[in-house]
Coordinates of C-alpha atoms in Angstrom, one line a residue:
Chain A
X1 CA 0.0 0.0 0.0
X2 CA 1.3 3.4 -1.0
X3 CA 1.9 6.2 1.6
X4 CA -0.9 8.7 1.4
X5 CA 1.2 11.9 1.8
X6 CA 2.1 13.3 -1.6
X7 CA 5.4 15.0 -0.6
X8 CA 6.8 11.7 0.6
X9 CA 5.9 9.9 -2.6
X10 CA 7.3 12.8 -4.6
X11 CA 10.6 12.6 -2.9
X12 CA 11.0 8.9 -3.7
X13 CA 9.9 9.4 -7.2
X14 CA 13.2 9.7 -8.9
X15 CA 15.0 7.1 -10.9
X16 CA 14.8 5.1 -14.1
X17 CA 11.8 3.2 -15.3
X18 CA 11.5 0.6 -18.1
X19 CA 8.2 0.7 -20.1
X20 CA 6.8 -1.1 -23.1
X21 CA 6.2 1.1 -26.1
X22 CA 3.5 -0.2 -28.4
X23 CA 3.8 0.5 -32.2
X24 CA 2.2 3.6 -33.7
X25 CA 2.5 5.6 -30.5
X26 CA 5.3 8.1 -30.6
X27 CA 7.9 8.4 -27.8
X28 CA 6.8 12.0 -27.3
X29 CA 3.2 10.9 -26.7
X30 CA 4.3 8.2 -24.3
X31 CA 6.2 10.8 -22.3
X32 CA 3.2 13.1 -22.2
X33 CA 0.9 10.3 -21.1
X34 CA 3.4 9.2 -18.4
X35 CA 3.7 12.8 -17.0
X36 CA 0.0 13.4 -16.9
X37 CA -0.7 10.0 -15.3
X38 CA 1.9 10.6 -12.5
X39 CA 0.7 14.2 -11.8
X40 CA -3.0 13.1 -11.8
X41 CA -2.2 10.4 -9.2
X42 CA 0.0 12.7 -7.2
X43 CA -2.8 15.3 -7.0
X44 CA -5.2 12.7 -5.8
X45 CA -3.0 12.0 -2.8
X46 CA -2.9 14.2 0.3
X47 CA -1.2 17.4 -0.7
X48 CA 0.5 20.1 1.2
X49 CA -2.1 22.3 3.1
X50 CA -2.2 25.9 2.2
X51 CA 0.2 28.1 4.0
X52 CA -1.0 30.6 6.7
X53 CA -1.8 34.2 5.9
X54 CA -0.7 36.6 8.6
X55 CA -3.0 39.7 8.6
X56 CA -2.1 42.8 10.5
X57 CA -5.2 44.9 10.7
X58 CA -6.6 47.9 12.5
X59 CA -5.9 51.6 13.0
X60 CA -2.1 52.2 12.9
X61 CA -2.5 55.1 15.4
X62 CA -4.2 52.7 17.9
X63 CA -3.3 49.1 18.6
X64 CA -3.0 46.7 15.7
X65 CA -4.4 43.2 15.7
X66 CA -2.5 40.3 14.2
X67 CA -4.5 37.3 13.1
X68 CA -3.5 34.2 11.2
X69 CA -6.0 32.7 8.7
X70 CA -5.8 30.3 5.8
X71 CA -4.2 31.8 2.8
X72 CA -6.5 31.9 -0.2
X73 CA -3.7 32.8 -2.5
X74 CA -2.2 29.3 -1.9
X75 CA -5.4 27.3 -2.4
X76 CA -5.2 24.6 -5.1
X77 CA -8.3 26.1 -6.8
X78 CA -6.4 29.4 -7.3
X79 CA -2.8 28.5 -7.9
X80 CA -3.6 25.2 -9.6
X81 CA -2.9 21.6 -8.5
X82 CA 0.1 21.0 -6.3
X83 CA 1.9 18.8 -8.9
X84 CA 1.8 20.2 -12.5
X85 CA 3.0 18.6 -15.7
X86 CA 5.7 21.1 -16.3
X87 CA 7.3 20.3 -12.9
X88 CA 8.1 16.7 -13.7
X89 CA 11.3 16.2 -15.7
X90 CA 11.2 13.1 -17.9
X91 CA 13.7 12.1 -20.6
X92 CA 14.3 8.9 -22.5
X93 CA 17.6 7.1 -22.9
X94 CA 16.8 5.3 -26.2
X95 CA 14.7 6.7 -28.9
X96 CA 12.3 4.3 -30.7
X97 CA 10.7 5.2 -34.0
X98 CA 7.0 5.6 -34.5
X99 CA 6.5 2.1 -35.8
X100 CA 8.9 0.4 -33.4
X101 CA 7.7 -1.3 -30.3
X102 CA 9.5 -2.7 -27.3
X103 CA 11.7 -1.7 -24.4
X104 CA 11.9 2.0 -23.7
X105 CA 13.8 3.6 -20.7
X106 CA 12.5 6.8 -19.1
X107 CA 14.5 8.8 -16.5
X108 CA 12.2 10.5 -14.0
X109 CA 13.5 13.7 -12.2
X110 CA 17.0 12.7 -10.9
X111 CA 16.8 9.6 -13.0
X112 CA 17.3 11.8 -16.1
X113 CA 21.0 11.7 -15.2
X114 CA 21.1 7.9 -15.3
X115 CA 19.2 8.0 -18.6
X116 CA 21.8 10.3 -20.0
X117 CA 24.7 8.0 -18.8
X118 CA 23.0 5.0 -20.5
X119 CA 22.5 7.0 -23.7
X120 CA 26.2 8.1 -23.7
X121 CA 27.5 4.7 -22.7
X122 CA 25.9 3.4 -25.9
X123 CA 25.1 -0.2 -24.7
X124 CA 24.0 -2.7 -27.4
X125 CA 20.4 -3.1 -28.3
X126 CA 18.7 -6.2 -29.6
X127 CA 15.9 -6.1 -32.1
X128 CA 13.6 -8.6 -33.6
X129 CA 12.6 -7.5 -37.1
X130 CA 9.9 -9.1 -39.1
X131 CA 10.1 -9.1 -42.9
X132 CA 8.0 -10.3 -45.8
X133 CA 9.5 -11.5 -49.1
X134 CA 8.0 -10.7 -52.5
X135 CA 7.0 -7.0 -52.2
X136 CA 8.8 -3.7 -52.1
X137 CA 7.1 -0.6 -50.6
X138 CA 8.2 3.0 -51.2
X139 CA 9.3 3.4 -47.5
X140 CA 10.4 -0.2 -47.0
X141 CA 7.8 -0.6 -44.3
X142 CA 4.4 -2.3 -44.5
X143 CA 2.6 1.1 -44.3
X144 CA 4.0 2.2 -47.6
X145 CA 2.7 1.8 -51.1
X146 CA 3.8 -1.4 -53.0
X147 CA 6.0 -0.4 -55.8
X148 CA 7.4 -3.7 -57.0
X149 CA 6.6 -7.4 -56.7
X150 CA 8.8 -10.4 -57.3
X151 CA 9.0 -14.2 -56.8
X152 CA 10.3 -15.5 -53.5
X153 CA 9.9 -19.3 -53.7
X154 CA 13.5 -19.9 -54.6
X155 CA 14.7 -18.3 -51.4
X156 CA 15.8 -21.0 -48.8
X157 CA 16.9 -20.6 -45.2
X158 CA 20.5 -21.5 -46.0
X159 CA 20.7 -18.6 -48.5
X160 CA 19.5 -16.3 -45.8
X161 CA 21.9 -17.6 -43.1
X162 CA 24.8 -17.4 -45.5
X163 CA 24.2 -13.8 -46.4
X164 CA 23.5 -12.8 -42.8
X165 CA 26.7 -14.3 -41.4
X166 CA 28.7 -12.6 -44.2
X167 CA 27.0 -9.3 -43.3
X168 CA 27.9 -9.8 -39.6
X169 CA 31.5 -10.7 -40.4
X170 CA 32.0 -7.7 -42.7
X171 CA 30.7 -5.3 -40.1
X172 CA 33.1 -6.6 -37.5
X173 CA 36.0 -6.6 -39.9
X174 CA 35.3 -3.1 -40.9
X175 CA 35.5 -1.9 -37.3
X176 CA 39.0 -3.3 -37.0
X177 CA 40.0 -1.9 -40.3
X178 CA 38.8 1.5 -39.4
X179 CA 40.7 1.3 -36.1
X180 CA 43.8 0.9 -38.3
X181 CA 45.0 -2.3 -36.6
X182 CA 45.9 -5.6 -38.2
X183 CA 43.3 -8.1 -37.1
X184 CA 46.1 -10.7 -36.4
X185 CA 48.0 -8.3 -34.0
X186 CA 48.3 -7.9 -30.3
X187 CA 46.7 -4.4 -30.4
X188 CA 43.7 -5.8 -32.1
X189 CA 43.4 -8.4 -29.3
X190 CA 43.8 -5.7 -26.6
X191 CA 41.1 -3.6 -28.3
X192 CA 38.8 -6.6 -28.5
X193 CA 39.0 -7.6 -24.8
X194 CA 37.7 -4.2 -23.8
X195 CA 34.3 -5.2 -25.1
X196 CA 32.5 -4.4 -28.4
X197 CA 34.4 -1.8 -30.4
X198 CA 32.2 1.2 -30.7
X199 CA 32.5 3.8 -33.5
X200 CA 33.7 7.3 -32.4
X201 CA 30.7 8.9 -33.9
X202 CA 27.3 8.0 -32.4
X203 CA 25.7 8.4 -35.8
X204 CA 27.3 5.3 -37.4
X205 CA 25.2 2.2 -37.0
X206 CA 27.2 -1.0 -36.4
X207 CA 25.8 -4.5 -36.3
X208 CA 27.4 -7.0 -33.8
X209 CA 25.2 -10.0 -34.5
X210 CA 22.5 -10.8 -36.9
X211 CA 20.7 -14.1 -37.5
X212 CA 17.5 -15.4 -38.9
X213 CA 15.4 -17.0 -36.0
X214 CA 12.3 -17.8 -37.9
X215 CA 11.9 -18.6 -41.6
X216 CA 8.4 -19.4 -42.9
X217 CA 8.4 -18.0 -46.4
X218 CA 7.3 -15.4 -47.4
X219 CA 7.6 -14.3 -43.7
X220 CA 10.8 -14.3 -41.8
X221 CA 12.2 -12.9 -38.5
X222 CA 15.7 -11.6 -38.0
X223 CA 17.4 -10.8 -34.7
X224 CA 19.9 -8.1 -34.6
X225 CA 22.4 -6.8 -31.9
X226 CA 23.5 -3.4 -32.8
X227 CA 24.3 0.2 -31.6
X228 CA 23.5 3.6 -33.1
X229 CA 20.7 2.2 -35.2
X230 CA 17.5 4.0 -36.2
X231 CA 14.2 2.9 -37.6
X232 CA 15.0 3.6 -41.3
X233 CA 18.3 1.8 -41.0
X234 CA 16.6 -1.4 -39.8
X235 CA 13.9 -1.3 -42.4
X236 CA 16.5 -0.8 -45.1
X237 CA 18.5 -3.8 -43.9
X238 CA 15.4 -6.0 -44.6
X239 CA 15.2 -4.4 -48.0
X240 CA 18.9 -5.2 -48.6
X241 CA 18.4 -8.7 -47.5
X242 CA 15.6 -9.1 -50.0
X243 CA 17.8 -7.8 -52.8
X244 CA 20.8 -9.9 -52.0
X245 CA 18.7 -13.0 -52.0
X246 CA 17.6 -12.2 -55.6
X247 CA 14.1 -11.3 -54.4
X248 CA 12.5 -8.4 -52.7
X249 CA 11.4 -7.8 -49.1
X250 CA 9.8 -5.2 -46.9
X251 CA 9.7 -4.8 -43.1
X252 CA 6.4 -5.7 -41.3
X253 CA 7.5 -5.0 -37.7
X254 CA 10.3 -3.9 -35.5
X255 CA 10.6 -4.9 -31.8
X256 CA 13.3 -3.8 -29.4
X257 CA 13.6 -6.8 -27.1
X258 CA 16.7 -5.7 -25.1
X259 CA 18.3 -2.4 -24.3
X260 CA 21.5 -2.8 -22.2
X261 CA 20.3 -5.4 -19.6
X262 CA 16.7 -4.3 -19.7
X263 CA 14.5 -6.9 -21.4
X264 CA 10.8 -7.3 -22.2
X265 CA 10.0 -8.9 -18.8
X266 CA 11.0 -5.7 -17.0
X267 CA 9.0 -3.5 -19.3
X268 CA 5.8 -2.0 -17.8
X269 CA 2.7 -2.0 -20.0
X270 CA 0.9 1.4 -20.4
X271 CA -2.2 0.2 -18.6
X272 CA -0.1 -0.7 -15.5
X273 CA 1.3 2.9 -15.1
X274 CA 0.2 3.6 -11.5
X275 CA 2.4 5.1 -8.8
X276 CA 2.8 1.8 -7.0
X277 CA 3.9 -0.1 -10.1
X278 CA 6.2 2.7 -11.2
X279 CA 7.9 2.8 -7.9
X280 CA 8.3 -1.0 -7.9
X281 CA 9.7 -0.8 -11.4
X282 CA 12.1 1.9 -10.4
X283 CA 13.5 -0.4 -7.6
X284 CA 14.0 -3.2 -10.1
X285 CA 15.7 -0.9 -12.6
X286 CA 18.1 0.6 -10.1
X287 CA 19.2 -2.9 -9.1
X288 CA 19.9 -3.8 -12.8
X289 CA 21.7 -0.5 -13.2
X290 CA 24.1 -1.2 -10.4
X291 CA 24.6 -4.8 -11.6
X292 CA 25.5 -3.7 -15.1
X293 CA 27.5 -0.6 -14.1
X294 CA 25.5 1.5 -16.5
X295 CA 24.7 4.1 -13.8
X296 CA 28.2 5.6 -14.2
X297 CA 29.8 7.1 -17.3
X298 CA 32.0 4.5 -18.9
X299 CA 35.1 4.8 -21.1
X300 CA 34.5 2.4 -23.9
X301 CA 36.9 1.0 -26.5
X302 CA 36.5 3.1 -29.5
X303 CA 38.2 4.3 -32.7
X304 CA 41.0 6.7 -32.0
Chain B
X1 CA 1.9 79.0 -1.5
X2 CA 2.0 76.4 1.3
X3 CA -1.8 76.5 1.5
X4 CA -2.0 75.7 -2.2
X5 CA 0.4 72.7 -1.7
X6 CA -1.6 71.3 1.2
X7 CA -4.8 71.7 -0.7
X8 CA -3.3 70.0 -3.7
X9 CA -2.1 67.0 -1.7
X10 CA -5.4 66.5 0.1
X11 CA -7.2 66.6 -3.2
X12 CA -4.8 64.0 -4.6
X13 CA -5.5 61.8 -1.6
X14 CA -9.2 62.0 -2.1
X15 CA -8.7 61.3 -5.8
X16 CA -6.8 58.1 -5.2
X17 CA -9.5 57.1 -2.7
X18 CA -12.1 57.3 -5.4
X19 CA -10.2 55.5 -8.0
X20 CA -8.9 52.7 -5.7
X21 CA -12.4 52.2 -4.5
X22 CA -13.4 51.2 -7.9
X23 CA -10.7 48.6 -8.0
X24 CA -11.1 46.6 -4.8
X25 CA -14.2 45.5 -2.9
X26 CA -12.6 45.6 0.5
X27 CA -11.4 49.2 0.0
X28 CA -14.8 50.3 -1.1
X29 CA -16.3 49.0 2.2
X30 CA -14.0 51.2 4.1
X31 CA -14.7 54.3 2.0
X32 CA -18.4 53.7 2.6
X33 CA -17.7 53.8 6.3
X34 CA -16.1 57.2 6.1
X35 CA -18.5 60.1 6.4
X36 CA -18.7 62.5 3.5
X37 CA -17.1 65.2 5.6
X38 CA -13.9 63.3 6.0
X39 CA -13.5 63.0 2.3
X40 CA -13.4 66.7 1.9
X41 CA -10.3 68.6 2.8
X42 CA -10.8 69.5 6.5
X43 CA -9.6 72.9 7.5
X44 CA -6.5 72.9 5.5
X45 CA -5.5 76.3 6.8
X46 CA -5.1 75.3 10.4
X47 CA -2.9 72.3 9.7
X48 CA 0.8 72.2 8.7
X49 CA 2.4 69.2 6.9
X50 CA 4.9 69.0 9.7
X51 CA 2.3 68.4 12.4
X52 CA 1.8 64.7 13.4
X53 CA -1.2 63.1 11.7
X54 CA -3.8 61.5 13.9
X55 CA -6.3 60.2 11.4
X56 CA -6.1 56.8 9.9
X57 CA -4.8 56.8 6.3
X58 CA -3.9 53.1 6.1
X59 CA -6.6 52.6 3.5
X60 CA -4.7 54.8 1.1
X61 CA -2.8 52.2 -0.9
X62 CA -1.3 51.9 -4.3
X63 CA -3.0 50.0 -7.0
X64 CA -2.2 46.3 -7.4
X65 CA 0.6 45.9 -9.9
X66 CA -0.1 43.9 -13.0
X67 CA 0.2 40.2 -12.0
X68 CA 0.5 36.9 -13.8
X69 CA -1.8 35.1 -11.5
X70 CA -5.2 35.5 -10.0
X71 CA -3.7 34.5 -6.6
X72 CA -2.5 38.0 -6.0
X73 CA -6.1 39.1 -5.6
X74 CA -7.3 36.1 -3.7
X75 CA -6.8 37.6 -0.2
X76 CA -8.4 40.9 -1.0
X77 CA -11.4 40.1 -3.2
X78 CA -14.5 38.7 -1.4
X79 CA -15.9 37.3 -4.7
X80 CA -12.8 35.1 -5.2
X81 CA -12.9 33.9 -1.7
X82 CA -16.6 33.0 -2.0
X83 CA -15.9 31.2 -5.3
X84 CA -13.2 29.2 -3.6
X85 CA -15.6 28.1 -0.9
X86 CA -18.1 27.2 -3.5
X87 CA -15.5 25.1 -5.3
X88 CA -15.0 27.1 -8.5
X89 CA -11.7 26.1 -10.2
X90 CA -10.2 29.6 -10.8
X91 CA -7.0 28.1 -12.1
X92 CA -9.0 26.4 -14.8
X93 CA -10.7 29.7 -15.7
X94 CA -7.3 31.5 -15.8
X95 CA -5.8 28.9 -18.1
X96 CA -8.7 28.3 -20.5
X97 CA -10.8 31.4 -20.4
X98 CA -8.2 34.0 -19.6
X99 CA -10.4 37.0 -20.6
X100 CA -12.9 36.0 -17.9
X101 CA -10.4 37.0 -15.1
X102 CA -10.9 40.8 -15.2
X103 CA -14.7 40.1 -15.4
X104 CA -14.6 38.0 -12.3
X105 CA -12.5 40.5 -10.4
X106 CA -15.1 43.3 -11.1
X107 CA -18.0 41.1 -9.9
X108 CA -19.8 41.8 -6.6
X109 CA -20.7 38.7 -4.8
X110 CA -24.2 40.1 -3.9
X111 CA -25.0 40.0 -7.7
X112 CA -23.5 36.6 -8.1
X113 CA -25.6 35.3 -5.3
X114 CA -28.8 35.9 -7.3
X115 CA -27.5 33.8 -10.1
X116 CA -26.4 31.0 -7.8
X117 CA -29.9 31.0 -6.2
X118 CA -31.4 30.9 -9.7
X119 CA -29.4 27.8 -10.6
X120 CA -30.2 26.0 -7.5
X121 CA -33.9 26.8 -8.0
X122 CA -33.7 25.2 -11.4
X123 CA -32.6 22.0 -9.6
X124 CA -28.8 22.0 -10.1
X125 CA -26.6 20.7 -7.3
X126 CA -24.3 23.3 -5.7
X127 CA -21.3 21.2 -6.8
X128 CA -22.5 21.3 -10.3
X129 CA -23.1 25.0 -10.1
X130 CA -19.4 25.4 -9.3
X131 CA -18.6 23.3 -12.3
X132 CA -20.9 25.4 -14.4
X133 CA -19.2 28.6 -13.5
X134 CA -15.7 26.9 -13.9
X135 CA -16.6 26.0 -17.5
X136 CA -18.5 29.0 -18.5
X137 CA -17.9 32.0 -16.2
X138 CA -19.5 34.4 -18.6
X139 CA -22.9 32.9 -17.7
X140 CA -22.8 35.4 -14.8
X141 CA -22.9 38.1 -17.4
X142 CA -26.4 37.0 -18.6
X143 CA -29.2 38.8 -17.0
X144 CA -31.6 36.8 -14.8
X145 CA -34.6 37.7 -17.0
X146 CA -32.8 36.2 -20.1
X147 CA -31.9 33.0 -18.2
X148 CA -35.5 32.8 -17.0
X149 CA -36.8 33.2 -20.6
X150 CA -34.4 30.4 -21.8
X151 CA -35.5 28.0 -19.1
X152 CA -39.2 28.9 -19.9
X153 CA -38.5 28.1 -23.5
X154 CA -37.3 24.6 -22.5
X155 CA -40.4 24.1 -20.3
X156 CA -42.6 25.3 -23.2
X157 CA -40.9 22.7 -25.4
X158 CA -42.1 20.1 -22.8
X159 CA -38.7 19.2 -21.3
X160 CA -39.2 17.8 -17.9
X161 CA -37.6 19.6 -14.9
X162 CA -35.0 16.8 -14.4
X163 CA -33.9 16.9 -18.0
X164 CA -33.6 20.7 -17.9
X165 CA -31.3 20.3 -14.9
X166 CA -29.4 17.6 -16.6
X167 CA -29.0 19.6 -19.8
X168 CA -27.6 22.6 -17.9
X169 CA -25.2 20.6 -15.8
X170 CA -23.9 18.5 -18.7
X171 CA -23.7 21.4 -21.1
X172 CA -22.6 24.6 -19.3
X173 CA -22.8 26.7 -22.4
X174 CA -26.4 25.9 -23.2
X175 CA -27.8 28.9 -21.3
X176 CA -25.4 31.3 -23.0
X177 CA -27.3 30.8 -26.3
X178 CA -30.4 32.8 -26.9
X179 CA -33.7 31.1 -27.4
X180 CA -33.6 31.8 -31.1
X181 CA -30.3 30.1 -31.4
X182 CA -31.4 27.0 -29.4
X183 CA -34.5 26.9 -31.5
X184 CA -32.6 26.9 -34.8
X185 CA -30.2 24.3 -33.4
X186 CA -33.0 21.9 -32.3
X187 CA -34.7 22.6 -35.6
X188 CA -31.6 21.6 -37.5
X189 CA -31.5 18.2 -35.8
X190 CA -35.2 17.7 -36.3
X191 CA -35.0 18.6 -40.1
X192 CA -31.8 16.8 -40.9
X193 CA -32.7 13.4 -39.3
X194 CA -36.5 13.8 -39.7
X195 CA -37.2 13.3 -36.0
X196 CA -40.4 13.7 -34.1
X197 CA -40.7 16.0 -31.1
X198 CA -40.1 13.3 -28.4
X199 CA -37.1 12.0 -30.3
X200 CA -35.5 15.5 -30.4
X201 CA -36.1 15.8 -26.6
X202 CA -34.5 12.4 -26.2
X203 CA -31.4 13.4 -28.1
X204 CA -31.1 16.7 -26.2
X205 CA -31.5 14.8 -22.9
X206 CA -29.0 12.1 -23.8
X207 CA -26.3 14.3 -25.3
X208 CA -26.9 18.0 -24.4
X209 CA -23.5 19.0 -25.8
X210 CA -24.4 17.7 -29.2
X211 CA -27.1 20.4 -29.7
X212 CA -24.6 23.3 -29.3
X213 CA -21.8 21.4 -31.0
X214 CA -20.3 22.9 -34.1
X215 CA -22.8 22.2 -36.9
X216 CA -20.2 21.9 -39.6
X217 CA -18.6 19.0 -37.7
X218 CA -21.9 17.3 -37.2
X219 CA -22.6 17.6 -40.9
X220 CA -19.2 16.2 -41.6
X221 CA -19.9 13.2 -39.4
X222 CA -23.2 12.7 -41.2
X223 CA -21.3 12.7 -44.5
X224 CA -18.9 10.1 -43.1
X225 CA -21.8 7.9 -41.9
X226 CA -23.8 8.2 -45.1
X227 CA -21.3 8.4 -48.0
X228 CA -18.1 6.9 -46.6
X229 CA -19.6 4.1 -44.6
X230 CA -22.7 3.6 -46.6
X231 CA -25.5 3.8 -44.0
X232 CA -28.9 4.8 -45.3
X233 CA -30.9 7.8 -43.9
X234 CA -33.1 5.6 -41.8
X235 CA -30.0 3.8 -40.4
X236 CA -28.4 7.1 -39.4
X237 CA -31.6 8.1 -37.6
X238 CA -31.4 4.8 -35.7
X239 CA -27.8 5.3 -34.8
X240 CA -28.1 8.8 -33.4
X241 CA -31.2 7.8 -31.4
X242 CA -29.2 5.0 -29.8
X243 CA -25.9 6.8 -29.5
X244 CA -26.1 10.6 -30.3
X245 CA -22.4 11.1 -29.2
X246 CA -21.2 9.5 -32.5
X247 CA -22.0 12.7 -34.2
X248 CA -19.5 14.5 -31.9
X249 CA -16.6 12.1 -32.5
X250 CA -13.7 12.9 -34.7
X251 CA -14.4 12.0 -38.3
X252 CA -11.0 10.3 -39.0
X253 CA -11.2 8.1 -35.8
X254 CA -14.7 7.2 -36.5
X255 CA -13.8 6.0 -40.0
X256 CA -10.8 4.1 -38.8
X257 CA -12.9 2.2 -36.2
X258 CA -15.5 1.5 -38.8
X259 CA -13.0 0.2 -41.3
X260 CA -11.5 -2.1 -38.7
X261 CA -14.9 -3.4 -37.8
X262 CA -16.1 -3.9 -41.3
X263 CA -13.0 -4.9 -43.2
X264 CA -10.9 -6.7 -40.7
X265 CA -13.4 -8.2 -38.3
X266 CA -15.9 -8.5 -41.1
X267 CA -19.1 -7.2 -39.4
X268 CA -21.9 -6.4 -41.7
X269 CA -23.7 -3.0 -41.6
X270 CA -26.7 -4.7 -40.0
X271 CA -24.5 -6.1 -37.2
X272 CA -23.1 -2.6 -36.5
X273 CA -26.6 -1.1 -36.5
X274 CA -27.6 -3.5 -33.7
X275 CA -25.0 -1.9 -31.4
X276 CA -23.9 1.4 -32.7
X277 CA -22.0 2.3 -29.5
X278 CA -19.2 0.0 -30.9
X279 CA -18.4 2.9 -33.3
X280 CA -17.2 5.0 -30.4
X281 CA -14.6 2.4 -29.4
X282 CA -11.0 3.3 -30.0
X283 CA -9.3 1.5 -32.8
X284 CA -6.4 0.5 -30.7
X285 CA -8.5 -1.2 -28.1
X286 CA -10.4 -3.0 -30.8
X287 CA -7.2 -4.1 -32.5
X288 CA -5.5 -5.4 -29.3
X289 CA -8.5 -7.5 -28.2
X290 CA -9.4 -8.8 -31.7
X291 CA -5.9 -9.8 -32.4
X292 CA -5.7 -11.7 -29.1
X293 CA -9.0 -13.5 -30.1
X294 CA -7.4 -14.4 -33.5
X295 CA -4.4 -15.8 -31.7
X296 CA -6.6 -17.9 -29.4
X297 CA -8.7 -18.9 -32.4
X298 CA -11.8 -17.6 -30.9
X299 CA -12.7 -14.8 -33.4
X300 CA -16.1 -16.0 -34.3
X301 CA -18.5 -13.2 -34.9
X302 CA -21.3 -15.0 -36.6
X303 CA -24.3 -15.3 -34.1
X304 CA -25.6 -18.4 -35.9
X305 CA -22.6 -20.6 -35.2
X306 CA -21.3 -21.9 -31.8
X307 CA -18.7 -19.9 -29.8
X308 CA -20.2 -16.6 -30.9
X309 CA -18.4 -13.5 -29.5
X310 CA -20.4 -10.3 -29.1
X311 CA -18.3 -7.3 -30.1
X312 CA -19.7 -5.2 -27.3
X313 CA -18.7 -7.8 -24.6
X314 CA -15.3 -8.0 -26.4
X315 CA -14.5 -4.3 -26.0
X316 CA -16.2 -3.5 -22.7
X317 CA -15.0 -4.7 -19.3
X318 CA -11.5 -4.8 -17.9
X319 CA -8.7 -6.7 -19.4
X320 CA -9.0 -9.5 -16.8
X321 CA -12.7 -9.9 -17.5
X322 CA -12.0 -10.0 -21.2
X323 CA -9.2 -12.5 -21.1
X324 CA -10.9 -15.0 -18.8
X325 CA -14.5 -14.7 -19.9
X326 CA -14.3 -13.9 -23.6
X327 CA -10.9 -15.2 -24.6
X328 CA -11.1 -18.1 -22.1
X329 CA -7.4 -17.5 -21.2
X330 CA -5.6 -15.7 -18.4
X331 CA -4.6 -12.1 -17.8
X332 CA -0.9 -13.1 -17.7
X333 CA -1.2 -14.5 -21.2
X334 CA -3.0 -11.4 -22.5
X335 CA -0.3 -9.2 -21.0
X336 CA 2.4 -11.2 -22.6
X337 CA 0.5 -11.0 -25.9
X338 CA 0.3 -7.2 -25.5
X339 CA 4.1 -7.1 -25.2
X340 CA 4.4 -8.4 -28.8
X341 CA 2.2 -5.7 -30.3

């Protein structure tokens, strides 16, 4: 059971939360909904009583009377509810596109610092991307207009696997090449043991792992571990896969299944956004944060 | 020379007295207490500015400086204090109807009282009166005779007392329209949908906000129902008698819901007509629940076959009710499913 005093709850309401973002709801909208839900519930709790108004009245030439009465200027009906939407700072640590669903991290109040650290530490994210062979759309996603059709029955799973592993290898090789080190050298080894090699620029997407986990033609699902990716990049990967397999493909769904160590099981559905659930989720998230060491800024191996 | 200066300064004081009395209620009470003789410069010749002053001049204050918030006036104005006690949300008025704030500050509570009594006599709860003023503070600008005429018009049109009270509480702007306006608005609905008198009354009672709603938007929704969805004139009449609020919904959302119902779920026009309230359901909710039923292989919307699922029972009720009773599954499974959407 939650404490009924709003200021106590407000003081404990700082940290990181992990929520589930459905497709076709923007991150901005989610943030707005989260803020208004929290404020609404905070205002329904017992707020701070209005401050006292000290009135000094009477004739100044005679004796003045001092009286204390409730201050109307501090009444919630006049100055507005005690907790207002603009007072609550919320920021996200990973941006998901409009059509992407999955794990989303929000920093609330002091948690915005942690959200920033996670963003700047650039942990890997895992995506599950669904594609469909045989059709190309103008934006490479299912919402677009179909611009081309092709045959797909000749595409087999081994073709797909072969191409995907080649793609993964080329991405990893490229990272070492761009570092300027020979992959057979000691420096390359020392670079590799520091963890995944991250590009210096946070705008360059890099894939660390890609594999096909489901293949039921024409539909297939690909799982990707990557950093610095964005929605268009992921949809275009599916498009590229289709082309390289001598067919065509478009993306039908993108789901972020892991961000750093936060997975779908930690994610809170929008209908469960109540103060009690959010505070519980905050506890869980802070434990994961300490375990993973993401709560501190980290020096990562990167291109020099 | 000194005499002239003294005379001038006393004149100035009396001038500020007069102007500030217009501003604030509390100040006015004090000026009323003063006898007329004190207002006039008393024996300016006998007094020097250097002599100690015995009379009380604490009521001579400066104007309130321009403020960003009505709270600056809250401890001075009696009207605001009474409004707070009544439960009027002044913060809402300040944010949404900002031009009403100067109007409220100039009000005298004695005049407001008559309006409040009038509303309670009509049969509105005192809490609802506060809500009424919060939403439409300019209702206090209307004269009591006008309000009386507007109520009498409704009585003349054979609205019952309960429905009049309901109309005014549900639609705070109703009484701001003149009888001619309301008459043309009611006439519009009667003519467009070919309704009888009792039917018009039923709609006005069910959805009082619809009557004063923007008529262009209503016409647009009628177009959506008729041309884009393909309902006949008689069907539309049925729909608005059962669920008049449909005409106030946003046209794009309405069409999206209908398209999902008709094209994806596959309900016929006749089935939608049986429960038109389904059209007010959000597309997202419909999608989530229908897709879960598809996954559980329970999406059977034909009433003549076994395991029939009613669309209304599908969308109404909490998620736990839906998942156990309609989908014959558990909430945990439904939540897991929601995390794949």
